[in-house]
Amino acid sequence: MDSCGVSRAAVIVAYFLVYVVWGSTYFFIGVALQGLPPFLLGALRFSAAGLLLLAVCALRGERVLRAGLVRRSAVSGLVLLFVDMAVVMLAQRYVSSSLVAIVASSTAVWIMLLDVPAWRTTFRNPAAVAGILLGFVGVAMLYVEQLGASASAAHGERGVALLVCGCLSWAVGTLYTKYRSCAAEASGGFAGSAWQMLTASGAFWVCAIAGGDVQETDFASVPRRAWLALAYLVVCGSIMAYTAYVWLLRVRPATEVATHAYVNPVVAVAIGAGLGGETVTAVQLCGLVVILLSVALVRLRRGLLRLRRRG
């Protein structure tokens, strides 16, 4: 148990889900998109995940219909899940996927800069700040060769602006969830996460219907592998990994949890090489080392704090 009374094993499992399982969703999103349009995919994913999680919470005896919980969770769901993912989908019309990955990883930097309540702790530790900045460099190294090989489409600056807005939305949503939504779930339940997903799914359904995704999709012709990928995203990506992310925000500093933005691309590259037959270059391997070093630096802060307490 740590100083907050949280099981160390639980924290390790949660970080595995957020780092590795969540990172694997990049690959499965690509598979699912081979048969389902983006907004319809988001609508189906978060509807199924939200309903399943809400049912589990109700069976566990949680009070799932509290007005304050639903209201705060709705804000988190729109800002954290819907806006960020919708922006990424739109940005990919203007810029390459490699640039999307690089800019999206800056979320960790934004969280560090916007987490005002933690400034006193964060900026007193140069290792943590260096780790966050170094991680961004590492992600850039993972994708810099693809970036050079595939030039951005027209209006690339528009895509970058959208991505920055998406990163800010995820950062603001993360901090709102940590300091407001999680407070409504002090008992440790996950009904708030379920409502976040259901709120996001509602917004995705509006976009899917308004944009013609629902009307134009022939569900009978959607390949089986796309449905299986969707099932993986529902169970592993949303119910397991996303709830682990929200739980970690309760028990760990947001800057530390934000390191997932650096590790997820590493997992995506590894899975792309293993399952997709993609080539991993020497520059990418160096980027992997840099990212691992950056995460170690951020984690070093908590190790030093423990040593000080023991001393």
PDB file of C-alpha atoms in Angstrom:
ATOM      1  CA  MET A   1       0.000   0.000   0.000  1.00  0.00           C
ATOM      2  CA  ASP A   2       1.255   3.548  -0.668  1.00  0.00           C
ATOM      3  CA  SER A   3       0.753   6.654   1.450  1.00  0.00           C
ATOM      4  CA  CYS A   4      -2.759   7.126   0.020  1.00  0.00           C
ATOM      5  CA  GLY A   5      -3.817   3.644   1.061  1.00  0.00           C
ATOM      6  CA  VAL A   6      -3.875   2.416  -2.555  1.00  0.00           C
ATOM      7  CA  SER A   7      -2.617  -1.054  -3.437  1.00  0.00           C
ATOM      8  CA  ARG A   8       0.612  -0.905  -5.398  1.00  0.00           C
ATOM      9  CA  ALA A   9      -0.526  -3.935  -7.412  1.00  0.00           C
ATOM     10  CA  ALA A  10      -3.716  -2.111  -8.393  1.00  0.00           C
ATOM     11  CA  VAL A  11      -1.684   0.872  -9.585  1.00  0.00           C
ATOM     12  CA  ILE A  12       0.599  -1.386 -11.648  1.00  0.00           C
ATOM     13  CA  VAL A  13      -2.376  -3.107 -13.289  1.00  0.00           C
ATOM     14  CA  ALA A  14      -4.023   0.249 -14.009  1.00  0.00           C
ATOM     15  CA  TYR A  15      -0.862   1.616 -15.633  1.00  0.00           C
ATOM     16  CA  PHE A  16      -0.567  -1.554 -17.737  1.00  0.00           C
ATOM     17  CA  LEU A  17      -4.114  -1.017 -18.990  1.00  0.00           C
ATOM     18  CA  VAL A  18      -3.519   2.673 -19.729  1.00  0.00           C
ATOM     19  CA  TYR A  19      -0.061   2.227 -21.264  1.00  0.00           C
ATOM     20  CA  VAL A  20      -0.319  -1.074 -23.145  1.00  0.00           C
ATOM     21  CA  VAL A  21      -3.993  -1.906 -23.676  1.00  0.00           C
ATOM     22  CA  TRP A  22      -4.933   1.668 -24.518  1.00  0.00           C
ATOM     23  CA  GLY A  23      -1.930   1.899 -26.830  1.00  0.00           C
ATOM     24  CA  SER A  24      -3.131  -1.195 -28.682  1.00  0.00           C
ATOM     25  CA  THR A  25      -6.412   0.525 -29.568  1.00  0.00           C
ATOM     26  CA  TYR A  26      -4.666   2.540 -32.306  1.00  0.00           C
ATOM     27  CA  PHE A  27      -4.305  -0.683 -34.293  1.00  0.00           C
ATOM     28  CA  PHE A  28      -7.835  -1.901 -33.617  1.00  0.00           C
ATOM     29  CA  ILE A  29      -9.360   1.475 -34.467  1.00  0.00           C
ATOM     30  CA  GLY A  30      -7.689   1.169 -37.858  1.00  0.00           C
ATOM     31  CA  VAL A  31      -9.173  -2.306 -38.324  1.00  0.00           C
ATOM     32  CA  ALA A  32     -12.651  -1.172 -37.259  1.00  0.00           C
ATOM     33  CA  LEU A  33     -12.537   1.806 -39.631  1.00  0.00           C
ATOM     34  CA  GLN A  34     -12.175  -0.599 -42.545  1.00  0.00           C
ATOM     35  CA  GLY A  35     -15.869  -1.367 -42.142  1.00  0.00           C
ATOM     36  CA  LEU A  36     -17.378   1.431 -40.053  1.00  0.00           C
ATOM     37  CA  PRO A  37     -17.267   5.225 -40.595  1.00  0.00           C
ATOM     38  CA  PRO A  38     -15.528   7.236 -37.810  1.00  0.00           C
ATOM     39  CA  PHE A  39     -18.506   8.868 -36.094  1.00  0.00           C
ATOM     40  CA  LEU A  40     -20.592   5.703 -36.260  1.00  0.00           C
ATOM     41  CA  LEU A  41     -17.675   3.775 -34.779  1.00  0.00           C
ATOM     42  CA  GLY A  42     -17.491   6.243 -31.889  1.00  0.00           C
ATOM     43  CA  ALA A  43     -21.246   6.065 -31.361  1.00  0.00           C
ATOM     44  CA  LEU A  44     -21.354   2.263 -31.281  1.00  0.00           C
ATOM     45  CA  ARG A  45     -18.226   1.956 -29.142  1.00  0.00           C
ATOM     46  CA  PHE A  46     -19.221   4.348 -26.388  1.00  0.00           C
ATOM     47  CA  SER A  47     -22.901   3.379 -26.370  1.00  0.00           C
ATOM     48  CA  ALA A  48     -22.059  -0.283 -25.790  1.00  0.00           C
ATOM     49  CA  ALA A  49     -19.278   0.427 -23.305  1.00  0.00           C
ATOM     50  CA  GLY A  50     -21.319   2.985 -21.357  1.00  0.00           C
ATOM     51  CA  LEU A  51     -24.409   0.800 -21.089  1.00  0.00           C
ATOM     52  CA  LEU A  52     -22.426  -2.280 -20.060  1.00  0.00           C
ATOM     53  CA  LEU A  53     -20.431  -0.373 -17.447  1.00  0.00           C
ATOM     54  CA  LEU A  54     -23.527   1.359 -16.093  1.00  0.00           C
ATOM     55  CA  ALA A  55     -25.260  -2.024 -15.732  1.00  0.00           C
ATOM     56  CA  VAL A  56     -22.272  -3.422 -13.834  1.00  0.00           C
ATOM     57  CA  CYS A  57     -22.230  -0.388 -11.540  1.00  0.00           C
ATOM     58  CA  ALA A  58     -25.953  -0.782 -10.822  1.00  0.00           C
ATOM     59  CA  LEU A  59     -25.515  -4.477 -10.032  1.00  0.00           C
ATOM     60  CA  ARG A  60     -22.702  -3.536  -7.612  1.00  0.00           C
ATOM     61  CA  GLY A  61     -25.108  -1.289  -5.760  1.00  0.00           C
ATOM     62  CA  GLU A  62     -23.799   2.085  -6.913  1.00  0.00           C
ATOM     63  CA  ARG A  63     -26.181   5.037  -7.044  1.00  0.00           C
ATOM     64  CA  VAL A  64     -25.974   5.610 -10.779  1.00  0.00           C
ATOM     65  CA  LEU A  65     -28.665   8.290 -11.135  1.00  0.00           C
ATOM     66  CA  ARG A  66     -27.274  11.046  -8.899  1.00  0.00           C
ATOM     67  CA  ALA A  67     -27.863  14.416 -10.568  1.00  0.00           C
ATOM     68  CA  GLY A  68     -24.478  15.882  -9.636  1.00  0.00           C
ATOM     69  CA  LEU A  69     -22.642  12.804 -10.875  1.00  0.00           C
ATOM     70  CA  VAL A  70     -24.478  12.783 -14.205  1.00  0.00           C
ATOM     71  CA  ARG A  71     -23.981  16.535 -14.721  1.00  0.00           C
ATOM     72  CA  ARG A  72     -20.232  16.521 -14.016  1.00  0.00           C
ATOM     73  CA  SER A  73     -19.734  13.337 -16.019  1.00  0.00           C
ATOM     74  CA  ALA A  74     -21.581  14.811 -18.997  1.00  0.00           C
ATOM     75  CA  VAL A  75     -19.126  17.719 -19.098  1.00  0.00           C
ATOM     76  CA  SER A  76     -16.158  15.341 -18.855  1.00  0.00           C
ATOM     77  CA  GLY A  77     -17.566  13.064 -21.538  1.00  0.00           C
ATOM     78  CA  LEU A  78     -18.060  15.870 -24.036  1.00  0.00           C
ATOM     79  CA  VAL A  79     -14.736  17.604 -23.429  1.00  0.00           C
ATOM     80  CA  LEU A  80     -12.556  14.571 -22.720  1.00  0.00           C
ATOM     81  CA  LEU A  81     -13.913  11.922 -25.084  1.00  0.00           C
ATOM     82  CA  PHE A  82     -16.030  13.465 -27.833  1.00  0.00           C
ATOM     83  CA  VAL A  83     -14.241  16.726 -28.683  1.00  0.00           C
ATOM     84  CA  ASP A  84     -10.745  15.222 -28.639  1.00  0.00           C
ATOM     85  CA  MET A  85     -11.615  12.190 -30.763  1.00  0.00           C
ATOM     86  CA  ALA A  86     -13.802  14.140 -33.179  1.00  0.00           C
ATOM     87  CA  VAL A  87     -11.032  16.690 -33.678  1.00  0.00           C
ATOM     88  CA  VAL A  88      -8.485  13.971 -34.410  1.00  0.00           C
ATOM     89  CA  MET A  89     -10.815  12.485 -37.032  1.00  0.00           C
ATOM     90  CA  LEU A  90     -11.282  15.878 -38.702  1.00  0.00           C
ATOM     91  CA  ALA A  91      -7.571  16.767 -38.513  1.00  0.00           C
ATOM     92  CA  GLN A  92      -6.583  13.618 -40.388  1.00  0.00           C
ATOM     93  CA  ARG A  93      -8.257  15.108 -43.459  1.00  0.00           C
ATOM     94  CA  TYR A  94      -5.538  17.771 -43.578  1.00  0.00           C
ATOM     95  CA  VAL A  95      -2.362  16.257 -42.084  1.00  0.00           C
ATOM     96  CA  SER A  96      -0.566  12.919 -42.055  1.00  0.00           C
ATOM     97  CA  SER A  97      -1.198  10.376 -39.312  1.00  0.00           C
ATOM     98  CA  SER A  98       2.414  10.772 -38.155  1.00  0.00           C
ATOM     99  CA  LEU A  99       1.903  14.480 -37.512  1.00  0.00           C
ATOM    100  CA  VAL A 100      -1.330  13.625 -35.688  1.00  0.00           C
ATOM    101  CA  ALA A 101       0.606  11.303 -33.382  1.00  0.00           C
ATOM    102  CA  ILE A 102       3.329  13.866 -32.679  1.00  0.00           C
ATOM    103  CA  VAL A 103       1.004  16.786 -31.942  1.00  0.00           C
ATOM    104  CA  ALA A 104      -1.382  14.595 -29.932  1.00  0.00           C
ATOM    105  CA  SER A 105       1.469  13.541 -27.658  1.00  0.00           C
ATOM    106  CA  SER A 106       1.832  17.175 -26.557  1.00  0.00           C
ATOM    107  CA  THR A 107      -1.198  16.537 -24.344  1.00  0.00           C
ATOM    108  CA  ALA A 108       1.180  15.608 -21.534  1.00  0.00           C
ATOM    109  CA  VAL A 109       2.848  19.029 -21.783  1.00  0.00           C
ATOM    110  CA  TRP A 110      -0.505  20.832 -21.743  1.00  0.00           C
ATOM    111  CA  ILE A 111      -1.631  18.890 -18.677  1.00  0.00           C
ATOM    112  CA  MET A 112       1.574  19.825 -16.870  1.00  0.00           C
ATOM    113  CA  LEU A 113       1.116  23.516 -17.758  1.00  0.00           C
ATOM    114  CA  LEU A 114      -2.607  23.695 -16.954  1.00  0.00           C
ATOM    115  CA  ASP A 115      -2.574  21.665 -13.721  1.00  0.00           C
ATOM    116  CA  VAL A 116      -2.339  24.811 -11.571  1.00  0.00           C
ATOM    117  CA  PRO A 117      -3.014  23.074  -8.199  1.00  0.00           C
ATOM    118  CA  ALA A 118       0.025  20.852  -8.815  1.00  0.00           C
ATOM    119  CA  TRP A 119       2.425  23.590  -9.978  1.00  0.00           C
ATOM    120  CA  ARG A 120       4.101  23.853  -6.609  1.00  0.00           C
ATOM    121  CA  THR A 121       4.941  20.151  -6.622  1.00  0.00           C
ATOM    122  CA  THR A 122       5.600  19.693 -10.344  1.00  0.00           C
ATOM    123  CA  PHE A 123       7.918  22.615 -10.979  1.00  0.00           C
ATOM    124  CA  ARG A 124       9.929  22.009  -7.813  1.00  0.00           C
ATOM    125  CA  ASN A 125      11.169  18.809  -9.428  1.00  0.00           C
ATOM    126  CA  PRO A 126      13.342  19.443 -12.514  1.00  0.00           C
ATOM    127  CA  ALA A 127      13.380  15.702 -13.307  1.00  0.00           C
ATOM    128  CA  ALA A 128       9.609  15.586 -13.771  1.00  0.00           C
ATOM    129  CA  VAL A 129       9.589  18.661 -16.034  1.00  0.00           C
ATOM    130  CA  ALA A 130      12.542  17.322 -18.039  1.00  0.00           C
ATOM    131  CA  GLY A 131      10.789  13.961 -18.361  1.00  0.00           C
ATOM    132  CA  ILE A 132       7.620  15.506 -19.799  1.00  0.00           C
ATOM    133  CA  LEU A 133       9.563  17.581 -22.337  1.00  0.00           C
ATOM    134  CA  LEU A 134      11.889  14.705 -23.221  1.00  0.00           C
ATOM    135  CA  GLY A 135       8.943  12.408 -23.862  1.00  0.00           C
ATOM    136  CA  PHE A 136       7.618  14.764 -26.532  1.00  0.00           C
ATOM    137  CA  VAL A 137      11.006  14.591 -28.274  1.00  0.00           C
ATOM    138  CA  GLY A 138      10.881  10.804 -28.109  1.00  0.00           C
ATOM    139  CA  VAL A 139       7.482  10.635 -29.792  1.00  0.00           C
ATOM    140  CA  ALA A 140       8.711  12.991 -32.509  1.00  0.00           C
ATOM    141  CA  MET A 141      11.603  10.580 -33.131  1.00  0.00           C
ATOM    142  CA  LEU A 142       9.127   7.706 -33.531  1.00  0.00           C
ATOM    143  CA  TYR A 143       7.341   9.436 -36.402  1.00  0.00           C
ATOM    144  CA  VAL A 144       9.814  11.923 -37.872  1.00  0.00           C
ATOM    145  CA  GLU A 145      10.735   9.653 -40.808  1.00  0.00           C
ATOM    146  CA  GLN A 146       7.097   9.068 -41.797  1.00  0.00           C
ATOM    147  CA  LEU A 147       6.547  12.794 -41.431  1.00  0.00           C
ATOM    148  CA  GLY A 148       9.267  13.510 -43.940  1.00  0.00           C
ATOM    149  CA  ALA A 149       8.106  10.790 -46.307  1.00  0.00           C
ATOM    150  CA  SER A 150       4.457  11.890 -46.427  1.00  0.00           C
ATOM    151  CA  ALA A 151       3.961  15.588 -46.942  1.00  0.00           C
ATOM    152  CA  SER A 152       0.930  17.225 -45.393  1.00  0.00           C
ATOM    153  CA  ALA A 153      -2.119  17.819 -47.510  1.00  0.00           C
ATOM    154  CA  ALA A 154      -3.487  21.231 -48.387  1.00  0.00           C
ATOM    155  CA  HIS A 155      -4.526  23.392 -45.446  1.00  0.00           C
ATOM    156  CA  GLY A 156      -2.126  21.522 -43.163  1.00  0.00           C
ATOM    157  CA  GLU A 157      -2.057  24.492 -40.798  1.00  0.00           C
ATOM    158  CA  ARG A 158      -5.797  23.999 -40.306  1.00  0.00           C
ATOM    159  CA  GLY A 159      -5.198  20.399 -39.277  1.00  0.00           C
ATOM    160  CA  VAL A 160      -2.498  21.399 -36.798  1.00  0.00           C
ATOM    161  CA  ALA A 161      -4.777  24.048 -35.287  1.00  0.00           C
ATOM    162  CA  LEU A 162      -7.527  21.441 -34.878  1.00  0.00           C
ATOM    163  CA  LEU A 163      -5.086  19.047 -33.215  1.00  0.00           C
ATOM    164  CA  VAL A 164      -3.905  21.672 -30.749  1.00  0.00           C
ATOM    165  CA  CYS A 165      -7.541  22.370 -29.852  1.00  0.00           C
ATOM    166  CA  GLY A 166      -8.049  18.649 -29.365  1.00  0.00           C
ATOM    167  CA  CYS A 167      -5.012  18.396 -27.100  1.00  0.00           C
ATOM    168  CA  LEU A 168      -6.236  21.324 -25.027  1.00  0.00           C
ATOM    169  CA  SER A 169      -9.666  19.736 -24.815  1.00  0.00           C
ATOM    170  CA  TRP A 170      -8.201  16.431 -23.560  1.00  0.00           C
ATOM    171  CA  ALA A 171      -6.001  18.268 -21.045  1.00  0.00           C
ATOM    172  CA  VAL A 172      -8.869  20.395 -19.730  1.00  0.00           C
ATOM    173  CA  GLY A 173     -11.167  17.367 -19.630  1.00  0.00           C
ATOM    174  CA  THR A 174      -8.557  15.343 -17.755  1.00  0.00           C
ATOM    175  CA  LEU A 175      -8.106  18.028 -15.115  1.00  0.00           C
ATOM    176  CA  TYR A 176     -11.854  18.610 -14.814  1.00  0.00           C
ATOM    177  CA  THR A 177     -12.318  14.880 -14.331  1.00  0.00           C
ATOM    178  CA  LYS A 178      -9.586  14.752 -11.690  1.00  0.00           C
ATOM    179  CA  TYR A 179     -10.737  17.723  -9.631  1.00  0.00           C
ATOM    180  CA  ARG A 180     -14.510  17.729 -10.234  1.00  0.00           C
ATOM    181  CA  SER A 181     -15.895  14.480 -11.646  1.00  0.00           C
ATOM    182  CA  CYS A 182     -13.763  12.205  -9.469  1.00  0.00           C
ATOM    183  CA  ALA A 183     -14.923  14.145  -6.410  1.00  0.00           C
ATOM    184  CA  ALA A 184     -18.454  13.002  -7.169  1.00  0.00           C
ATOM    185  CA  GLU A 185     -17.230   9.404  -7.105  1.00  0.00           C
ATOM    186  CA  ALA A 186     -15.308   9.503  -3.865  1.00  0.00           C
ATOM    187  CA  SER A 187     -16.634   6.040  -3.018  1.00  0.00           C
ATOM    188  CA  GLY A 188     -14.500   4.600  -5.804  1.00  0.00           C
ATOM    189  CA  GLY A 189     -17.293   3.644  -8.201  1.00  0.00           C
ATOM    190  CA  PHE A 190     -17.241   3.895 -11.973  1.00  0.00           C
ATOM    191  CA  ALA A 191     -20.740   5.145 -12.739  1.00  0.00           C
ATOM    192  CA  GLY A 192     -19.249   8.513 -13.684  1.00  0.00           C
ATOM    193  CA  SER A 193     -17.066   6.875 -16.337  1.00  0.00           C
ATOM    194  CA  ALA A 194     -20.166   5.157 -17.729  1.00  0.00           C
ATOM    195  CA  TRP A 195     -22.036   8.457 -17.975  1.00  0.00           C
ATOM    196  CA  GLN A 196     -19.020  10.064 -19.655  1.00  0.00           C
ATOM    197  CA  MET A 197     -19.109   7.393 -22.352  1.00  0.00           C
ATOM    198  CA  LEU A 198     -22.871   7.654 -22.803  1.00  0.00           C
ATOM    199  CA  THR A 199     -22.690  11.438 -23.143  1.00  0.00           C
ATOM    200  CA  ALA A 200     -19.913  11.137 -25.725  1.00  0.00           C
ATOM    201  CA  SER A 201     -21.900   8.458 -27.570  1.00  0.00           C
ATOM    202  CA  GLY A 202     -24.901  10.799 -27.780  1.00  0.00           C
ATOM    203  CA  ALA A 203     -22.754  13.451 -29.460  1.00  0.00           C
ATOM    204  CA  PHE A 204     -21.267  10.855 -31.801  1.00  0.00           C
ATOM    205  CA  TRP A 205     -24.763   9.627 -32.741  1.00  0.00           C
ATOM    206  CA  VAL A 206     -25.810  13.189 -33.634  1.00  0.00           C
ATOM    207  CA  CYS A 207     -22.763  13.562 -35.884  1.00  0.00           C
ATOM    208  CA  ALA A 208     -23.169  10.078 -37.374  1.00  0.00           C
ATOM    209  CA  ILE A 209     -26.800  10.722 -38.302  1.00  0.00           C
ATOM    210  CA  ALA A 210     -26.284  14.317 -39.449  1.00  0.00           C
ATOM    211  CA  GLY A 211     -23.252  13.340 -41.520  1.00  0.00           C
ATOM    212  CA  GLY A 212     -24.967  10.385 -43.157  1.00  0.00           C
ATOM    213  CA  ASP A 213     -22.772   7.687 -41.569  1.00  0.00           C
ATOM    214  CA  VAL A 214     -25.780   5.708 -40.343  1.00  0.00           C
ATOM    215  CA  GLN A 215     -27.791   5.996 -43.560  1.00  0.00           C
ATOM    216  CA  GLU A 216     -24.868   5.099 -45.823  1.00  0.00           C
ATOM    217  CA  THR A 217     -23.555   2.104 -43.866  1.00  0.00           C
ATOM    218  CA  ASP A 218     -24.568  -1.371 -44.994  1.00  0.00           C
ATOM    219  CA  PHE A 219     -24.259  -3.208 -41.688  1.00  0.00           C
ATOM    220  CA  ALA A 220     -24.605  -6.606 -43.375  1.00  0.00           C
ATOM    221  CA  SER A 221     -21.452  -5.957 -45.412  1.00  0.00           C
ATOM    222  CA  VAL A 222     -19.285  -4.836 -42.493  1.00  0.00           C
ATOM    223  CA  PRO A 223     -16.465  -7.416 -42.264  1.00  0.00           C
ATOM    224  CA  ARG A 224     -16.296  -9.723 -39.263  1.00  0.00           C
ATOM    225  CA  ARG A 225     -12.856  -8.452 -38.278  1.00  0.00           C
ATOM    226  CA  ALA A 226     -14.267  -4.913 -37.972  1.00  0.00           C
ATOM    227  CA  TRP A 227     -16.945  -6.150 -35.549  1.00  0.00           C
ATOM    228  CA  LEU A 228     -14.316  -8.044 -33.552  1.00  0.00           C
ATOM    229  CA  ALA A 229     -12.147  -4.920 -33.423  1.00  0.00           C
ATOM    230  CA  LEU A 230     -15.151  -2.939 -32.193  1.00  0.00           C
ATOM    231  CA  ALA A 231     -15.735  -5.537 -29.468  1.00  0.00           C
ATOM    232  CA  TYR A 232     -12.089  -5.179 -28.388  1.00  0.00           C
ATOM    233  CA  LEU A 233     -12.431  -1.392 -28.275  1.00  0.00           C
ATOM    234  CA  VAL A 234     -15.596  -1.658 -26.167  1.00  0.00           C
ATOM    235  CA  VAL A 235     -14.287  -4.141 -23.604  1.00  0.00           C
ATOM    236  CA  CYS A 236     -10.543  -3.497 -23.478  1.00  0.00           C
ATOM    237  CA  GLY A 237     -10.207   0.056 -24.731  1.00  0.00           C
ATOM    238  CA  SER A 238     -13.184   1.677 -22.984  1.00  0.00           C
ATOM    239  CA  ILE A 239     -14.448  -0.445 -20.091  1.00  0.00           C
ATOM    240  CA  MET A 240     -10.988  -1.527 -18.922  1.00  0.00           C
ATOM    241  CA  ALA A 241      -8.407   1.040 -20.064  1.00  0.00           C
ATOM    242  CA  TYR A 242     -10.492   4.204 -19.864  1.00  0.00           C
ATOM    243  CA  THR A 243     -11.863   3.403 -16.411  1.00  0.00           C
ATOM    244  CA  ALA A 244      -8.292   2.638 -15.319  1.00  0.00           C
ATOM    245  CA  TYR A 245      -7.299   6.112 -16.582  1.00  0.00           C
ATOM    246  CA  VAL A 246     -10.072   7.785 -14.581  1.00  0.00           C
ATOM    247  CA  TRP A 247      -9.158   5.765 -11.484  1.00  0.00           C
ATOM    248  CA  LEU A 248      -5.484   6.709 -11.778  1.00  0.00           C
ATOM    249  CA  LEU A 249      -6.476  10.373 -11.920  1.00  0.00           C
ATOM    250  CA  ARG A 250      -7.967   9.920  -8.440  1.00  0.00           C
ATOM    251  CA  VAL A 251      -4.853   8.424  -6.882  1.00  0.00           C
ATOM    252  CA  ARG A 252      -1.923   9.810  -8.900  1.00  0.00           C
ATOM    253  CA  PRO A 253      -0.805  13.262 -10.114  1.00  0.00           C
ATOM    254  CA  ALA A 254      -2.280  14.177 -13.485  1.00  0.00           C
ATOM    255  CA  THR A 255       1.184  14.938 -14.914  1.00  0.00           C
ATOM    256  CA  GLU A 256       2.319  11.424 -14.079  1.00  0.00           C
ATOM    257  CA  VAL A 257      -0.780   9.786 -15.563  1.00  0.00           C
ATOM    258  CA  ALA A 258      -0.372  11.930 -18.691  1.00  0.00           C
ATOM    259  CA  THR A 259       2.780   9.998 -19.622  1.00  0.00           C
ATOM    260  CA  HIS A 260       0.404   7.593 -21.387  1.00  0.00           C
ATOM    261  CA  ALA A 261       0.515  10.092 -24.264  1.00  0.00           C
ATOM    262  CA  TYR A 262       4.150   9.035 -24.819  1.00  0.00           C
ATOM    263  CA  VAL A 263       3.897   5.302 -24.149  1.00  0.00           C
ATOM    264  CA  ASN A 264       0.767   4.701 -26.258  1.00  0.00           C
ATOM    265  CA  PRO A 265       2.536   5.562 -29.560  1.00  0.00           C
ATOM    266  CA  VAL A 266       5.368   3.187 -28.612  1.00  0.00           C
ATOM    267  CA  VAL A 267       2.860   0.359 -28.192  1.00  0.00           C
ATOM    268  CA  ALA A 268       1.164   1.368 -31.445  1.00  0.00           C
ATOM    269  CA  VAL A 269       4.471   1.194 -33.332  1.00  0.00           C
ATOM    270  CA  ALA A 270       5.312  -2.180 -31.742  1.00  0.00           C
ATOM    271  CA  ILE A 271       1.927  -3.666 -32.670  1.00  0.00           C
ATOM    272  CA  GLY A 272       2.168  -2.194 -36.146  1.00  0.00           C
ATOM    273  CA  ALA A 273       5.503  -3.971 -36.560  1.00  0.00           C
ATOM    274  CA  GLY A 274       4.283  -7.250 -35.089  1.00  0.00           C
ATOM    275  CA  LEU A 275       0.805  -7.527 -36.606  1.00  0.00           C
ATOM    276  CA  GLY A 276       0.950  -5.082 -39.488  1.00  0.00           C
ATOM    277  CA  GLY A 277       4.385  -6.007 -40.818  1.00  0.00           C
ATOM    278  CA  GLU A 278       5.670  -2.433 -40.508  1.00  0.00           C
ATOM    279  CA  THR A 279       9.415  -1.771 -40.308  1.00  0.00           C
ATOM    280  CA  VAL A 280      10.947  -0.351 -37.140  1.00  0.00           C
ATOM    281  CA  THR A 281      13.953   1.875 -37.864  1.00  0.00           C
ATOM    282  CA  ALA A 282      16.998   2.774 -35.785  1.00  0.00           C
ATOM    283  CA  VAL A 283      15.617   6.279 -35.213  1.00  0.00           C
ATOM    284  CA  GLN A 284      12.400   4.806 -33.832  1.00  0.00           C
ATOM    285  CA  LEU A 285      14.352   2.537 -31.496  1.00  0.00           C
ATOM    286  CA  CYS A 286      16.236   5.593 -30.232  1.00  0.00           C
ATOM    287  CA  GLY A 287      12.898   7.327 -29.746  1.00  0.00           C
ATOM    288  CA  LEU A 288      11.727   4.347 -27.691  1.00  0.00           C
ATOM    289  CA  VAL A 289      14.756   4.683 -25.402  1.00  0.00           C
ATOM    290  CA  VAL A 290      14.135   8.418 -25.015  1.00  0.00           C
ATOM    291  CA  ILE A 291      10.473   7.833 -24.102  1.00  0.00           C
ATOM    292  CA  LEU A 292      11.329   5.171 -21.532  1.00  0.00           C
ATOM    293  CA  LEU A 293      13.870   7.552 -20.011  1.00  0.00           C
ATOM    294  CA  SER A 294      11.294  10.349 -19.897  1.00  0.00           C
ATOM    295  CA  VAL A 295       8.765   8.163 -18.087  1.00  0.00           C
ATOM    296  CA  ALA A 296      11.452   7.091 -15.617  1.00  0.00           C
ATOM    297  CA  LEU A 297      12.245  10.743 -14.896  1.00  0.00           C
ATOM    298  CA  VAL A 298       8.599  11.565 -14.216  1.00  0.00           C
ATOM    299  CA  ARG A 299       8.264   8.520 -11.958  1.00  0.00           C
ATOM    300  CA  LEU A 300      11.475   9.530 -10.177  1.00  0.00           C
ATOM    301  CA  ARG A 301       9.598  12.309  -8.418  1.00  0.00           C
ATOM    302  CA  ARG A 302       7.460   9.881  -6.437  1.00  0.00           C
ATOM    303  CA  GLY A 303      10.484   7.746  -5.595  1.00  0.00           C
ATOM    304  CA  LEU A 304      12.312  10.757  -4.188  1.00  0.00           C
ATOM    305  CA  LEU A 305       9.262  11.775  -2.172  1.00  0.00           C
ATOM    306  CA  ARG A 306       9.062   8.294  -0.628  1.00  0.00           C
ATOM    307  CA  LEU A 307      12.750   8.410   0.305  1.00  0.00           C
ATOM    308  CA  ARG A 308      12.288  11.812   1.949  1.00  0.00           C
ATOM    309  CA  ARG A 309       9.365  10.546   3.992  1.00  0.00           C
ATOM    310  CA  ARG A 310      11.321   7.503   5.150  1.00  0.00           C
ATOM    311  CA  GLY A 311      14.280   9.686   6.009  1.00  0.00           C
TER     312      GLY A 311
END
